[in-house]
Structures are given as C-alpha cells and as structure tokens.
Short mmCIF file of C-alpha atoms in Angstrom, two decimals:
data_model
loop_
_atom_site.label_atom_id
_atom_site.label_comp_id
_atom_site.label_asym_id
_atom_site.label_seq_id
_atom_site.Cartn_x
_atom_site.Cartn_y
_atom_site.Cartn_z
CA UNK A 247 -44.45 43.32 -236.10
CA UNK A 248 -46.92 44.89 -238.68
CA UNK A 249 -49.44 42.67 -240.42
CA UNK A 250 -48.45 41.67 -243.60
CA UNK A 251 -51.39 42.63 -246.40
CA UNK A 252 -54.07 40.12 -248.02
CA UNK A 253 -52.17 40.84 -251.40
CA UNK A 254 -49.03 39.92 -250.00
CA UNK A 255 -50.16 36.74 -248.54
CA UNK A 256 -51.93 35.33 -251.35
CA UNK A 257 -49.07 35.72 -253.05
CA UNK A 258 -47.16 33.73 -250.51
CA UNK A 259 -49.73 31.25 -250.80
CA UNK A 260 -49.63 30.94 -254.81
CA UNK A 261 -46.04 31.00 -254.73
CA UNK A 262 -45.96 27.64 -252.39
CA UNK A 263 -48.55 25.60 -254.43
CA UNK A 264 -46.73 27.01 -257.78
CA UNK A 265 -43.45 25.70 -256.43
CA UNK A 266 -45.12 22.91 -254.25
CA UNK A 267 -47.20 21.12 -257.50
CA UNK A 268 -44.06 21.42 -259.84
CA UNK A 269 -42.15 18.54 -258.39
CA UNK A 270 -44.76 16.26 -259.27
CA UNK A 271 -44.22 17.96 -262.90
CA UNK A 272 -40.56 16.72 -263.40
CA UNK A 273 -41.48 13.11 -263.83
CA UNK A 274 -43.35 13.91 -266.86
CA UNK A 275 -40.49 15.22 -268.64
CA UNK A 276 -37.45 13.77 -267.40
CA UNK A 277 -39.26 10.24 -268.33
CA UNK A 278 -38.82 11.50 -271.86
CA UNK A 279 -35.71 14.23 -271.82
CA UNK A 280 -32.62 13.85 -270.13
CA UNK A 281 -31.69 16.07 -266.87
CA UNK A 282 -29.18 18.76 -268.83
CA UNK A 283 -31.84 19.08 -271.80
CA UNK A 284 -34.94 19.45 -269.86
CA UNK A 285 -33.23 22.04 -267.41
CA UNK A 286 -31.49 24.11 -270.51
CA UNK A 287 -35.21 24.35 -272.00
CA UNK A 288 -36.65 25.44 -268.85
CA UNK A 289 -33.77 27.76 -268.23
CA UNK A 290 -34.02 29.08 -271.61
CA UNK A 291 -37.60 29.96 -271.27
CA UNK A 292 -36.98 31.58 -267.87
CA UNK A 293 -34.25 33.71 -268.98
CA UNK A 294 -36.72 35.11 -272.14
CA UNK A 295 -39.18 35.68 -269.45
CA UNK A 296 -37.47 37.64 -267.25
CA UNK A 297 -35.86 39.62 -270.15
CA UNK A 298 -39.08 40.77 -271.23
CA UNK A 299 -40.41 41.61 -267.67
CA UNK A 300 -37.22 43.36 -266.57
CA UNK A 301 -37.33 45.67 -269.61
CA UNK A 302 -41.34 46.44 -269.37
CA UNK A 303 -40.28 47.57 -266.04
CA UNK A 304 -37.48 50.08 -267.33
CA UNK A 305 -35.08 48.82 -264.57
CA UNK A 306 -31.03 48.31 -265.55
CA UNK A 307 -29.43 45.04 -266.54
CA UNK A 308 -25.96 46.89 -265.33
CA UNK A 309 -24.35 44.78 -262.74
CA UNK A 310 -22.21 46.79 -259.72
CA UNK A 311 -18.40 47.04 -260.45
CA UNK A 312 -17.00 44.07 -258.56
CA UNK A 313 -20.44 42.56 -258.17
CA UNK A 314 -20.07 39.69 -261.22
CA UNK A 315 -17.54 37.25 -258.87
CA UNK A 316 -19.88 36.84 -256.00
CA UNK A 317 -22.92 36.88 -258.58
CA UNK A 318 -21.66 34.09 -260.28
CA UNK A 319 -21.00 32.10 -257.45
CA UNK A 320 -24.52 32.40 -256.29
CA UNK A 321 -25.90 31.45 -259.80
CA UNK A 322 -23.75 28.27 -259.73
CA UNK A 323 -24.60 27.46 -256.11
CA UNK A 324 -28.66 28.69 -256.35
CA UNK A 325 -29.46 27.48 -259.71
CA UNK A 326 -26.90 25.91 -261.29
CA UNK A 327 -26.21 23.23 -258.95
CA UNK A 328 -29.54 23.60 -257.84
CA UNK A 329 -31.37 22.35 -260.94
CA UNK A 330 -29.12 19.58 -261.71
CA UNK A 331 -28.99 18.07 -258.13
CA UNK A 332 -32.77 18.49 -257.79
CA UNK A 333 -33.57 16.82 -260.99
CA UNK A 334 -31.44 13.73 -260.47
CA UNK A 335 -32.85 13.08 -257.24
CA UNK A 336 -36.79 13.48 -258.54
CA UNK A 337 -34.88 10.04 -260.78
CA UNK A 338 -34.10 8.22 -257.78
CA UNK A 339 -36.88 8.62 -255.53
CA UNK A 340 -40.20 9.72 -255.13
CA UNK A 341 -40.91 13.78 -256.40
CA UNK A 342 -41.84 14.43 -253.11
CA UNK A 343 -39.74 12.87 -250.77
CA UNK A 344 -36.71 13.91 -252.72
CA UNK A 345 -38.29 17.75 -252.08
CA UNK A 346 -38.25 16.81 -248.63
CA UNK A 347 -34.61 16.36 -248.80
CA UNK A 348 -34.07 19.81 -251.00
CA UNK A 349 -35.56 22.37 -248.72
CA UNK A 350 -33.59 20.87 -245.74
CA UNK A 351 -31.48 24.48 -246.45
CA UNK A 352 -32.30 26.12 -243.15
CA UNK A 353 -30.85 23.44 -241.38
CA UNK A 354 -27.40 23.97 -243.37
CA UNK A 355 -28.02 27.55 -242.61
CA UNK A 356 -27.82 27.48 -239.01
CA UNK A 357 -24.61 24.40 -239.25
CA UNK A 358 -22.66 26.67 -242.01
CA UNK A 359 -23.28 30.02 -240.13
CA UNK A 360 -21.81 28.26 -236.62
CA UNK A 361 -19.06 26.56 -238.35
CA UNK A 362 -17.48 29.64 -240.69
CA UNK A 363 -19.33 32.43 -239.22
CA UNK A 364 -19.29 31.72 -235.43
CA UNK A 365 -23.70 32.40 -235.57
CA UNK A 366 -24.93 31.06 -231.87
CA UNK A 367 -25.70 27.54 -232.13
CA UNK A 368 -28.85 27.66 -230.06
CA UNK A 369 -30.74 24.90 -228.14
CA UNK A 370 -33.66 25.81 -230.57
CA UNK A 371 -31.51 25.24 -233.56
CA UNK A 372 -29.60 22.19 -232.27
CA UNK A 373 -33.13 20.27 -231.18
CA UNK A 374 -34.28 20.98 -235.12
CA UNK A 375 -30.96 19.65 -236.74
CA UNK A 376 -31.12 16.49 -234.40
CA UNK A 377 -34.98 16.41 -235.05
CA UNK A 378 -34.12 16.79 -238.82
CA UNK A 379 -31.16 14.55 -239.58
CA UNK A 380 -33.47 11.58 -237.40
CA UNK A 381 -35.99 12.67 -240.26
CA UNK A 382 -34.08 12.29 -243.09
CA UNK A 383 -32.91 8.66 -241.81
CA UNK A 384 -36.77 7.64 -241.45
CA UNK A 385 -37.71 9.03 -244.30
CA UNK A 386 -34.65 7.22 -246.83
CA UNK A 387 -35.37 3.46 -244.36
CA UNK A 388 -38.25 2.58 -246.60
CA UNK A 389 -36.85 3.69 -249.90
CA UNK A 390 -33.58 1.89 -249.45
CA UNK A 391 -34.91 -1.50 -249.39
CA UNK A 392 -37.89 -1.11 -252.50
CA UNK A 393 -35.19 1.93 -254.85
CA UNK A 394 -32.67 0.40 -255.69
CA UNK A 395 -30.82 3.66 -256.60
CA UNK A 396 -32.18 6.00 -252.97
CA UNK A 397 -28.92 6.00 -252.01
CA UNK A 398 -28.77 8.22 -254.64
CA UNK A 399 -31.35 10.14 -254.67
CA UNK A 400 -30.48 10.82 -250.68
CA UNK A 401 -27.02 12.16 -251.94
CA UNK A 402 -28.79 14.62 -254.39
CA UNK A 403 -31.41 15.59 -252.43
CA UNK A 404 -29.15 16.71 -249.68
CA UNK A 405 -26.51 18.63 -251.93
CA UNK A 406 -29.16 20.79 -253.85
CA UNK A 407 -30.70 21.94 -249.74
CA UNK A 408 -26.52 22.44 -248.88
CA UNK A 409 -25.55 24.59 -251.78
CA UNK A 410 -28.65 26.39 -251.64
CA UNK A 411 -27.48 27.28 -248.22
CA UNK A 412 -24.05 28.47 -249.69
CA UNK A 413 -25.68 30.49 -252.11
CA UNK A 414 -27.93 32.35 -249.97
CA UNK A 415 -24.92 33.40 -247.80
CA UNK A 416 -23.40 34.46 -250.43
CA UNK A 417 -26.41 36.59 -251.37
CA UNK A 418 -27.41 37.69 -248.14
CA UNK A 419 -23.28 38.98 -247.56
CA UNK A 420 -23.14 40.78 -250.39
CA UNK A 421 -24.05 44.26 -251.39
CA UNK A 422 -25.46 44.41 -254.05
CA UNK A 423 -26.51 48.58 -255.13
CA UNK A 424 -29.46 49.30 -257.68
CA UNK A 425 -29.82 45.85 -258.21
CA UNK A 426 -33.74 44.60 -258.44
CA UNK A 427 -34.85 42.27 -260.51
CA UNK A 428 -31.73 41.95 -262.57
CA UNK A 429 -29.94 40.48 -259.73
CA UNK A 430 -32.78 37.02 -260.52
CA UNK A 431 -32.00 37.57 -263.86
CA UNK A 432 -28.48 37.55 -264.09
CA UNK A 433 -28.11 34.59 -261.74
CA UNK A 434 -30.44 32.68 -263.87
CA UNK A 435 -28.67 33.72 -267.03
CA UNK A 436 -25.02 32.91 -265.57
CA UNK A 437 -26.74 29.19 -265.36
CA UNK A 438 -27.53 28.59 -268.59
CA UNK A 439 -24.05 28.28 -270.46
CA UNK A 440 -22.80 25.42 -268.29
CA UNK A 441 -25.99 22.96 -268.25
CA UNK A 442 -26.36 23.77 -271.64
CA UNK A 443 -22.70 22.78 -272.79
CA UNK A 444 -23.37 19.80 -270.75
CA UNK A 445 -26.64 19.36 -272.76
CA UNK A 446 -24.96 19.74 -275.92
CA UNK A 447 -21.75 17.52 -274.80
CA UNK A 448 -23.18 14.98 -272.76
CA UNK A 449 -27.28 14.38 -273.82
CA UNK A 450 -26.75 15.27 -277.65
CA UNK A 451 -29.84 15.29 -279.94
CA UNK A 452 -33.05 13.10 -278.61
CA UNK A 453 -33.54 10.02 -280.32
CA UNK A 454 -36.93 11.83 -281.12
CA UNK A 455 -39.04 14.45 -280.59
CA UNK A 456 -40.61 14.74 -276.71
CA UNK A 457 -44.69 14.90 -276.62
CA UNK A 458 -46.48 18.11 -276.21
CA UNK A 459 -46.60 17.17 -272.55
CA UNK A 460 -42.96 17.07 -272.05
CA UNK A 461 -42.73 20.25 -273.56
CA UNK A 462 -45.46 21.81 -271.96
CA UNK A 463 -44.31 21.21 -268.79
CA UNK A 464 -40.55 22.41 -269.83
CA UNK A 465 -41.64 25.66 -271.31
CA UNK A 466 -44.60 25.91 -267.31
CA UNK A 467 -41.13 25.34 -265.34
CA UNK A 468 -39.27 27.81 -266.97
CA UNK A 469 -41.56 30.53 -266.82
CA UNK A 470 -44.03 29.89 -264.06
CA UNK A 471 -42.02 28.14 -260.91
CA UNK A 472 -38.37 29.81 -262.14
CA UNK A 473 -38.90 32.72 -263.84
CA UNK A 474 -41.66 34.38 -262.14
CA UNK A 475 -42.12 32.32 -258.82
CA UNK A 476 -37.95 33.06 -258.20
CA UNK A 477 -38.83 36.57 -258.95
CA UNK A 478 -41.64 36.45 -256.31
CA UNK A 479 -39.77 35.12 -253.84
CA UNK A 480 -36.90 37.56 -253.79
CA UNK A 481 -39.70 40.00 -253.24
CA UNK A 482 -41.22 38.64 -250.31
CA UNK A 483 -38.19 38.35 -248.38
CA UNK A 484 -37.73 42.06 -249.01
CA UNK A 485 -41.47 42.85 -248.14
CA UNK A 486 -42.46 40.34 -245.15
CA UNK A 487 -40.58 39.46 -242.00
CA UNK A 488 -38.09 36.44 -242.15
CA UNK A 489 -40.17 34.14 -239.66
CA UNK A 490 -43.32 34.59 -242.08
CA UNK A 491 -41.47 34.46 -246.01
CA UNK A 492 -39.74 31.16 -244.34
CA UNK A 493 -43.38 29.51 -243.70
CA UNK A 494 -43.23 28.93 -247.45
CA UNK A 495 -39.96 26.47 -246.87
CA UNK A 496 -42.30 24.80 -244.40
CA UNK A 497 -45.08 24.15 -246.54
CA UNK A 498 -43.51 23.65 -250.52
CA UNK A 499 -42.46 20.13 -249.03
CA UNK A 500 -45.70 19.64 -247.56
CA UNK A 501 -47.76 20.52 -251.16
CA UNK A 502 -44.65 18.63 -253.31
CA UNK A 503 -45.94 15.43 -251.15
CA UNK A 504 -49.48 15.42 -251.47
CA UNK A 505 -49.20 16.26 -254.59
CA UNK A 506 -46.78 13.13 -255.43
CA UNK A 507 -49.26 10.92 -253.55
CA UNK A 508 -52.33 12.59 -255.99
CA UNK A 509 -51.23 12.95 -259.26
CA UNK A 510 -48.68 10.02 -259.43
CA UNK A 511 -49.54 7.75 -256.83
CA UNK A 512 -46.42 7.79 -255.24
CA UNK A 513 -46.10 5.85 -251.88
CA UNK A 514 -46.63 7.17 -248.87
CA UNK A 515 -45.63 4.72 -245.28
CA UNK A 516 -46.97 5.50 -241.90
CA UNK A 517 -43.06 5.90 -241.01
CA UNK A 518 -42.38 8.35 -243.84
CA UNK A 519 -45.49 10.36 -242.88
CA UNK A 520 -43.99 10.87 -239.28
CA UNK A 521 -40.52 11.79 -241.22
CA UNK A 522 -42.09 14.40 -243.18
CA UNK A 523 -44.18 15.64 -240.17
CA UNK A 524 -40.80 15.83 -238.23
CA UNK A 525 -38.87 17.61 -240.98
CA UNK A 526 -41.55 20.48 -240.53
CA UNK A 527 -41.04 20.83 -236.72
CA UNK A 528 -37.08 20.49 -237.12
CA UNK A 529 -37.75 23.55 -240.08
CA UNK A 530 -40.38 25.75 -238.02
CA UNK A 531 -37.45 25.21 -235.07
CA UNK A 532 -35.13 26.58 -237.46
CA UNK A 533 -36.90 29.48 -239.22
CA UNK A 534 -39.61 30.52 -236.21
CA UNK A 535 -37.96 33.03 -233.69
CA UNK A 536 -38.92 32.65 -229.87
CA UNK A 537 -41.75 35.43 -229.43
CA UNK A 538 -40.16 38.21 -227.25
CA UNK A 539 -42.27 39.26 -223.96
#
C-alpha cells in the first residue's frame, strides 16, 4: 500500500479535530435554540457554502437519470436523520459520550452487511461488536443513575451511528456517474426542506433573539464541520485506503471527549474512561484489516 502524502494527512488530521471539537459546540446553541432551528440555520449556511464552492469549481449540479431516489434516501438517512438524532442526544447526555454512541456506525456496518447482504461475519468483527455493545453498557451505567433522561440520549445516540450505516450502503451501492462534489451538495440540500418545515411547524419564532454566540457557532457548524469538513471527507475516502480514512472514526470520539471534559467540564468516571477506551479497540477491530504476509 502506497504512503499516503503529508498534505493528505494533515488534512485527515484537521478534519478529526474540526469534527472532534464541534460536539462540545452544540451545547452552546441548543441551550438557547431549539434542535429543528439550530440544525435548519446550520444547514442553511452549509448549503450556501457549498453552492458557492461547487460553482468556483465549474463542476455540474445535474444529478444522473434515476440517481434522485437512492440520493434522497441517503440525504434522509446521512444528514437528515443524522442531525436531528445527534442533536437530541448532545440534550440528554454529555457532548461527548453521546459522540461515543454516534460513530458506533462501523459496528452496524459489519451487523447490516451479514444480515441483508450475507458479508462474512468474521471472528475479528464479532470480538469488536461484543467488545462494543459491553462498551456502550459501561459507558450509559453511570449516566443512568445521575441523567435522568440517558435513556434517551442512549436511544439517539445509537440511531444517528445505525442510519448512518444505512446511508453509507446506500452510497457505497450506488453508481453514481460525473457526480463530485454535487453528490455532498445535493444530499445536504435534500435535508433542508424537512427539518426546516419541522422548524417552522413545530419550534415557531424564538421567544427572542439568540446571542452572537449561538449564532456564531450555528453559522461555524454549517460551514466549517458540514459544509466543508463533509466535503473533505468524501475526498479522503476516494484518495486514502479504507483502513487509514477510517482512523478518523477512531479518533473524532476520542477529540469530542476531551474536548467535553475541557471546555465544559463534563464528567468523566474511571468506568466510562475504560468504555471509551474499549469502543476504540471494538472500532480499530472493525475498520483495521489483518496485515497480509
């Protein structure tokens, strides 16, 4: 396997601590917006962004005849679900155990591709869903007795990391011809009009105005972590080998933690330490390949 460049892994790198450092971000404006409204801003933003980027770049916004069913799918089951789930959870628990919970996708990867797609269930893969589901139960014991709500936030967690598994078999099964960029863009844009009919339906106006914080951060999500570090990621798994663009799964947890415990002092047990430390062996089980002789 060729060496990936310095370029490409710095990028890798920025893209983890971009995504990483942005759970600890939701707090600030979901204490202050509701879920629909704060997503629809940051969705809005991304969608402007991406706009502007794709057209600098000369490439086509035309999607592939018979391309917009399976598109639309994957926007509802990457972003659209994927926003809202994520965002109720950072409510019921801690930013970065709730991430935790999110990027346990590979896991659903390998039990979704044995189930409907008869993939090879492997010893490997077996050991890091048993190793991963004892994780998630050690890492939801403390939070059940002092959150009222974790049960919650548990149930959130885990559907955002299981339909961003659907989605990315959808994706990855799917042609999809002269399709670049555009294909982040459209799924993003397919994502707006239901949060923000639910926005509109279900949040209504704000009592008053958020603080330049709140928006600050709305308008950083939208373009930084969705916009561009979406658009970054699609790139690397086209540019590196699976094994290394799936170290980034590994480590956003990791950063989302630390940062939690840093910036908002969120708790951190011995037991839930071990948790997360598991969840990273049950992913690298998942996403590292055994080394052929």
């Amino acid at each position: 396997m060729d060496r990936a460049s310095p370029k490409v892994l710095a990028l890798l790198a920025g893209l983890t601590l971009v995504w990483g450092t942005n759970w600890s971000m939701f707090h600030v404006a979901l204490s202050e917006l509701p879920v629909l409204t704060f997503r629809t801003g940051s969705l809005t933003v991304a969608v402007i962004v991406l706009y502007a980027i794709v057209k600098a770049r000369g490439e086509s916004l035309v999607v592939p005849k018979g391309r917009w069913l399976p598109l639309v799918a994957a926007s509802m089951m990457n972003l659209t679900v994927w926003n809202i789930a994520t965002s109720l959870a950072v409510l019921y628990l801690p930013s970065g155990h709730a991430s935790v919970l999110s990027y346990t996708m590979p896991l659903w990867v390998a039990l979704l591709g044995f189930v409907f797609f008869r993939q090879p269930l492997t010893g490997r893969l077996l050991a890091a869903i048993l190793i991963g589901g004892a994780a998630v139960v050690a890492l939801m014991a403390p939070n059940f007795a002092s959150y009222a709500n974790a049960p919650w936030g548990l149930f959130w967690g885990l559907v955002a990391g299981f339909c961003w598994a659907i989605g990315t078999f959808i994706v990855k099964r799917t042609s999809w011809p002269g399709m670049g960029l555009s294909l982040t863009f459209w799924q993003i844009a397919a994502s707006w009009p239901p949060i923000a009919i639910g926005a509109a339906l279900i949040d209504g106006l704000p009592a008053q105005w958020p603080s330049t914080e709140a928006i600050a951060v709305t308008f950083y999500t939208g373009a930084i972590p969705m916009a561009l570090g979406t658009s970054a990621w699609f790139a690397l798994v086209k540019l590196l080998p699976a094994q290394v663009a799936g170290l980034a799964s590994i480590a956003i947890p990791i950063v989302a933690v630390a940062s939690g415990v840093v910036f908002l002092h969120e708790p951190l047990s011995p037991l839930q330490a071990v948790a997360i430390a598991s969840t990273v062996i049950s992913l690298w089980l998942a996403l590292m390949p055994v080394r052929s002789s």
